Each structure stands twice: as C-alpha cells, then as structure tokens.
CSV table of C-alpha atoms in Angstrom, one decimal:
chain,number,residue,atom,x,y,z
A,1,UNK,CA,-10.6,-14.3,31.6
A,2,UNK,CA,-10.1,-10.5,31.9
A,3,UNK,CA,-6.4,-10.6,32.8
A,4,UNK,CA,-4.2,-7.5,32.8
A,5,UNK,CA,-0.5,-7.8,33.1
A,6,UNK,CA,2.2,-5.3,33.8
A,7,UNK,CA,5.9,-5.4,33.1
A,8,UNK,CA,8.2,-5.0,34.9
A,9,UNK,CA,6.8,-5.9,38.3
A,10,UNK,CA,9.6,-3.9,39.9
A,11,UNK,CA,12.4,-1.6,38.7
A,12,UNK,CA,15.2,0.4,40.3
A,13,UNK,CA,16.6,3.3,38.3
A,14,UNK,CA,18.9,6.2,38.9
A,15,UNK,CA,17.8,9.7,39.2
A,16,UNK,CA,17.5,11.4,35.8
A,17,UNK,CA,16.9,8.3,33.8
A,18,UNK,CA,13.6,7.2,32.1
A,19,UNK,CA,11.6,4.1,32.8
A,20,UNK,CA,8.9,2.5,30.7
A,21,UNK,CA,6.1,0.4,32.2
A,22,UNK,CA,3.9,-1.8,30.0
A,23,UNK,CA,0.3,-2.7,30.6
A,24,UNK,CA,-1.3,-5.4,28.6
A,25,UNK,CA,-4.8,-6.8,28.4
A,26,UNK,CA,-4.1,-10.5,27.8
A,27,UNK,CA,-7.5,-11.9,26.8
A,28,UNK,CA,-9.6,-8.9,25.7
A,29,UNK,CA,-9.3,-5.7,23.8
A,30,UNK,CA,-9.3,-2.5,25.8
A,31,UNK,CA,-10.0,0.8,24.1
A,32,UNK,CA,-9.4,2.6,27.4
A,33,UNK,CA,-6.9,1.9,30.1
A,34,UNK,CA,-6.2,3.8,33.3
A,35,UNK,CA,-2.9,4.6,35.1
A,36,UNK,CA,-2.9,5.0,38.9
A,37,UNK,CA,-0.2,5.8,41.4
A,38,UNK,CA,-0.1,4.6,45.0
A,39,UNK,CA,2.2,5.9,47.7
A,40,UNK,CA,2.8,3.8,50.8
A,41,UNK,CA,-0.2,3.5,53.1
A,42,UNK,CA,-2.3,5.7,50.7
A,43,UNK,CA,-5.1,4.9,48.3
A,44,UNK,CA,-4.8,4.8,44.6
A,45,UNK,CA,-4.8,8.1,42.8
A,46,UNK,CA,-5.8,8.2,39.1
A,47,UNK,CA,-3.0,9.8,37.0
A,48,UNK,CA,-4.4,9.5,33.5
A,49,UNK,CA,-6.9,7.9,31.1
A,50,UNK,CA,-5.2,6.2,28.1
A,51,UNK,CA,-7.2,6.0,24.9
A,52,UNK,CA,-6.2,3.8,22.0
A,53,UNK,CA,-5.2,5.8,19.1
A,54,UNK,CA,-5.5,9.2,20.7
A,55,UNK,CA,-3.9,11.4,23.4
A,56,UNK,CA,-4.2,10.5,27.0
A,57,UNK,CA,-6.3,12.6,29.4
A,58,UNK,CA,-4.3,13.6,32.5
A,59,UNK,CA,-5.7,14.4,35.9
A,60,UNK,CA,-5.1,17.7,37.4
A,61,UNK,CA,-1.6,18.1,38.8
A,62,UNK,CA,-0.1,15.2,36.7
A,63,UNK,CA,2.6,16.5,34.4
A,64,UNK,CA,2.0,15.1,30.9
A,65,UNK,CA,5.5,15.8,29.7
A,66,UNK,CA,6.9,13.8,32.6
A,67,UNK,CA,4.5,10.9,32.5
A,68,UNK,CA,4.3,9.9,28.8
A,69,UNK,CA,1.5,7.6,27.9
A,70,UNK,CA,1.1,5.7,24.7
A,71,UNK,CA,-1.8,3.4,23.8
A,72,UNK,CA,-0.7,2.1,20.4
A,73,UNK,CA,-2.9,-1.0,20.3
A,74,UNK,CA,-6.1,-2.3,21.8
A,75,UNK,CA,-4.1,-4.5,24.2
A,76,UNK,CA,-1.1,-2.4,25.1
A,77,UNK,CA,-0.6,0.9,26.9
A,78,UNK,CA,2.8,2.2,28.1
A,79,UNK,CA,3.7,4.7,30.8
A,80,UNK,CA,7.2,6.3,30.6
A,81,UNK,CA,8.4,8.2,33.6
A,82,UNK,CA,10.9,10.6,32.2
A,83,UNK,CA,13.8,12.1,34.1
A,84,UNK,CA,12.8,10.2,37.2
A,85,UNK,CA,13.5,11.6,40.6
A,86,UNK,CA,13.3,9.9,44.0
A,87,UNK,CA,9.9,11.5,44.6
A,88,UNK,CA,8.6,9.5,41.7
A,89,UNK,CA,9.2,6.3,43.6
A,90,UNK,CA,5.8,4.7,43.9
A,91,UNK,CA,3.6,1.8,43.0
A,92,UNK,CA,2.2,2.3,39.5
A,93,UNK,CA,-1.0,0.3,38.6
A,94,UNK,CA,-2.9,0.1,35.4
A,95,UNK,CA,-6.4,-1.0,34.7
A,96,UNK,CA,-8.6,-1.8,31.7
A,97,UNK,CA,-12.3,-1.8,31.2
A,98,UNK,CA,-13.7,-5.2,30.1
A,99,UNK,CA,-16.5,-4.4,27.6
A,100,UNK,CA,-18.1,-7.8,27.8
A,101,UNK,CA,-18.2,-7.8,31.5
A,102,UNK,CA,-20.2,-4.6,32.0
A,103,UNK,CA,-17.0,-2.5,32.0
A,104,UNK,CA,-15.8,-3.6,35.4
A,105,UNK,CA,-12.2,-2.5,35.6
A,106,UNK,CA,-9.6,-5.2,35.9
A,107,UNK,CA,-6.3,-4.2,37.4
A,108,UNK,CA,-2.7,-5.2,36.6
A,109,UNK,CA,-0.5,-6.5,39.4
A,110,UNK,CA,1.4,-3.2,39.7
A,111,UNK,CA,4.9,-2.0,39.1
A,112,UNK,CA,7.0,-0.8,42.0
A,113,UNK,CA,9.4,1.9,40.9
A,114,UNK,CA,12.3,3.0,43.1
A,115,UNK,CA,14.4,5.9,42.0
A,116,UNK,CA,17.8,6.2,43.7
B,1,UNK,CA,-19.9,10.3,42.4
B,2,UNK,CA,-21.3,9.9,45.9
B,3,UNK,CA,-18.8,9.9,48.8
B,4,UNK,CA,-18.4,6.8,50.9
B,5,UNK,CA,-17.4,6.3,54.5
B,6,UNK,CA,-15.7,3.1,55.7
B,7,UNK,CA,-14.1,2.2,59.0
B,8,UNK,CA,-10.3,2.5,58.7
B,9,UNK,CA,-9.6,-1.0,60.0
B,10,UNK,CA,-11.3,-4.2,61.2
B,11,UNK,CA,-10.3,-7.6,62.5
B,12,UNK,CA,-11.9,-10.9,61.9
B,13,UNK,CA,-11.3,-14.4,63.1
B,14,UNK,CA,-10.4,-17.0,60.5
B,15,UNK,CA,-13.4,-19.0,59.5
B,16,UNK,CA,-15.9,-16.4,60.7
B,17,UNK,CA,-17.9,-14.1,58.6
B,18,UNK,CA,-16.4,-10.7,57.9
B,19,UNK,CA,-18.9,-7.9,57.6
B,20,UNK,CA,-17.6,-4.7,56.1
B,21,UNK,CA,-19.9,-1.7,56.3
B,22,UNK,CA,-20.0,1.3,53.9
B,23,UNK,CA,-22.0,4.4,54.3
B,24,UNK,CA,-23.1,6.3,51.2
B,25,UNK,CA,-25.9,8.6,52.4
B,26,UNK,CA,-25.7,10.9,49.3
B,27,UNK,CA,-26.1,8.1,46.8
B,28,UNK,CA,-28.1,8.9,43.7
B,29,UNK,CA,-30.8,6.7,42.1
B,30,UNK,CA,-28.6,5.8,39.2
B,31,UNK,CA,-25.4,5.0,41.2
B,32,UNK,CA,-24.2,1.5,41.9
B,33,UNK,CA,-22.1,0.2,44.8
B,34,UNK,CA,-18.9,-1.4,43.8
B,35,UNK,CA,-16.5,-3.3,46.0
B,36,UNK,CA,-12.8,-3.9,45.2
B,37,UNK,CA,-10.1,-5.2,47.4
B,38,UNK,CA,-6.3,-4.8,47.3
B,39,UNK,CA,-4.0,-7.4,48.8
B,40,UNK,CA,-0.7,-6.0,49.9
B,41,UNK,CA,1.6,-5.0,46.9
B,42,UNK,CA,-1.0,-6.2,44.3
B,43,UNK,CA,-3.4,-4.5,42.0
B,44,UNK,CA,-7.1,-4.1,43.2
B,45,UNK,CA,-9.4,-7.0,42.5
B,46,UNK,CA,-13.1,-6.6,41.6
B,47,UNK,CA,-15.4,-8.3,44.1
B,48,UNK,CA,-19.0,-7.5,43.5
B,49,UNK,CA,-21.4,-4.7,42.6
B,50,UNK,CA,-25.1,-3.9,43.0
B,51,UNK,CA,-27.8,-1.3,42.6
B,52,UNK,CA,-30.6,-2.0,45.0
B,53,UNK,CA,-31.0,-5.8,45.3
B,54,UNK,CA,-28.7,-7.9,47.4
B,55,UNK,CA,-26.1,-9.7,45.3
B,56,UNK,CA,-24.1,-12.8,45.8
B,57,UNK,CA,-21.2,-14.4,43.9
B,58,UNK,CA,-18.5,-16.9,44.6
B,59,UNK,CA,-16.5,-14.4,46.5
B,60,UNK,CA,-18.9,-12.4,48.6
B,61,UNK,CA,-22.4,-11.2,49.3
B,62,UNK,CA,-23.5,-7.5,49.1
B,63,UNK,CA,-26.4,-6.3,51.2
B,64,UNK,CA,-27.8,-2.9,50.4
B,65,UNK,CA,-30.2,-1.3,52.7
B,66,UNK,CA,-33.7,-0.4,51.4
B,67,UNK,CA,-32.9,3.3,51.4
B,68,UNK,CA,-29.6,2.5,49.7
B,69,UNK,CA,-27.7,4.8,52.1
B,70,UNK,CA,-25.5,2.0,53.3
B,71,UNK,CA,-24.3,-1.4,52.4
B,72,UNK,CA,-22.4,-4.3,53.8
B,73,UNK,CA,-19.9,-6.6,52.1
B,74,UNK,CA,-20.0,-10.1,53.6
B,75,UNK,CA,-17.2,-12.6,53.3
B,76,UNK,CA,-19.0,-15.7,54.7
B,77,UNK,CA,-15.9,-17.7,55.8
B,78,UNK,CA,-12.9,-15.4,56.0
B,79,UNK,CA,-9.5,-16.9,55.4
B,80,UNK,CA,-6.0,-15.5,56.1
B,81,UNK,CA,-5.8,-14.8,52.3
B,82,UNK,CA,-8.7,-12.3,52.7
B,83,UNK,CA,-6.5,-9.9,54.6
B,84,UNK,CA,-6.6,-6.8,52.4
B,85,UNK,CA,-7.8,-3.3,52.0
B,86,UNK,CA,-11.4,-3.3,50.9
B,87,UNK,CA,-12.7,-0.3,48.9
B,88,UNK,CA,-16.4,0.6,48.6
B,89,UNK,CA,-17.0,2.8,45.6
B,90,UNK,CA,-20.2,4.4,44.6
B,91,UNK,CA,-20.7,5.6,41.0
B,92,UNK,CA,-22.9,5.5,38.0
B,93,UNK,CA,-22.8,2.2,36.1
B,94,UNK,CA,-19.6,1.4,34.4
B,95,UNK,CA,-21.4,1.5,31.1
B,96,UNK,CA,-18.6,2.5,28.8
B,97,UNK,CA,-14.9,2.0,28.7
B,98,UNK,CA,-14.1,5.5,29.8
B,99,UNK,CA,-15.7,5.3,33.2
B,100,UNK,CA,-12.9,5.6,35.8
B,101,UNK,CA,-13.0,4.6,39.5
B,102,UNK,CA,-12.3,6.9,42.4
B,103,UNK,CA,-10.8,5.2,45.4
B,104,UNK,CA,-11.2,6.4,49.0
B,105,UNK,CA,-9.3,5.2,52.0
B,106,UNK,CA,-10.9,1.8,52.3
B,107,UNK,CA,-11.1,-0.6,55.2
B,108,UNK,CA,-8.0,-2.6,56.2
B,109,UNK,CA,-9.3,-6.1,57.1
B,110,UNK,CA,-7.0,-8.2,59.1
B,111,UNK,CA,-8.0,-11.9,59.4
B,112,UNK,CA,-6.4,-13.5,62.4
B,113,UNK,CA,-5.9,-17.2,63.1
C-alpha cells in the first residue's frame, strides 16, 4: 500500500512552453501533497505544499505564477511549469502523507524535466 | 527542526552490515529521527523512524543513543541494491498531513561487490 505515482516520468519541452506533471496517490486519500525539486548532485528542496480544495503554500523564492499547483481531488495534485526555461530543467518529485500510517510521507518516482 | 550531520559518503562491502551515523546534538524531546533513502533517479523511500527506543523493521534497524544526540541506521546485510543516498531527518512527529520534511545532504552509500 501507500503508492504514489507521477506522470510523465520524463519530459522534454522547448523553452517558452508549459508542462504539466501529475501526482497521484493510488491507494489512499491525501489531503496534502508536497512538491520538491532536485538539481543534479543536490538534495531535495521543498517548493510548495498542495492542499486539496485550497490554494497551495509556496516556499520562499518559488514563483507561484510560474509553478502552478492544483489539488482538485484527494488523490491528484498537478504541477504546471509555465513558460519553461532551461534553468527549470530539474527532477521534480511529489510526496503525500499517508494518514493511516502515522503520516509518513510517501514519494512518487519523480519526473525529469529537460527544457531545450 | 533540529539540524543533522551525516558523513558525505561511505563504502560497504556486499553482504556486510552498513552502519550509517547521524549526529543531531540539538534534538528536542518531542523530535523523532526519520530515515529515508533515495536510489539514483528515484523518489525517496521511507525506511524507519524512532523517538528514543531502538527500532527494527524488515529493512533496517535504528539505534538511538541514550542521550538522543546521535543515531545509527543499520542495514544488516547490504546488497548492491542498497546503494543510495541516505537521509537522516529530525523533526516533530508527522502527526498531521501538513508536516513536511526538510532534507539535508545525506550520506551517499556505495555497496561494493
């Protein structure tokens, strides 16, 4: 149990276009999901907290108008990178808190975004 | 959340125990020690967590010193698939859905044949 999926697993897009990444909790409901970004050889950095039915909470320095987060249901959160630039190329990872498991966070497999 | 200090990297021979240390000298009484690992190009995986008592599950054992200022994650029989970055995170209990995790640099464990 406690499986989190992401789609796509990798994507290549051109500079200036937008890319949507989906995060799903497959076997549990998650009122809160988290979005992280990880650059090569670096640790995970929290970007935002996604709350079902309300606005996301963004970490300092993360542009909310560039990284649009929608948490429309208890099993799905989406991250849209708008007007992507090469510096947005990164590994994006989502996680969800499993309420029945003491709220340990379970992570998706990640999405590698490359902006050309 | 208390800061943790981990060695940057460690090597371990396949089949031997891997002992990964973590210092958390400023840990508070209500803070737990959580361990996650991240295999290359994958999302982090929860391993184990504890407060003061030693803990064991199917993946690993967690030994926490009596003063709680340090801990050790033990993989009893390391395999090549255990090669990963291991993160020690100290924080209050994840007792609601909004509790986030803060990742440090972690220890890059290389299991060698």
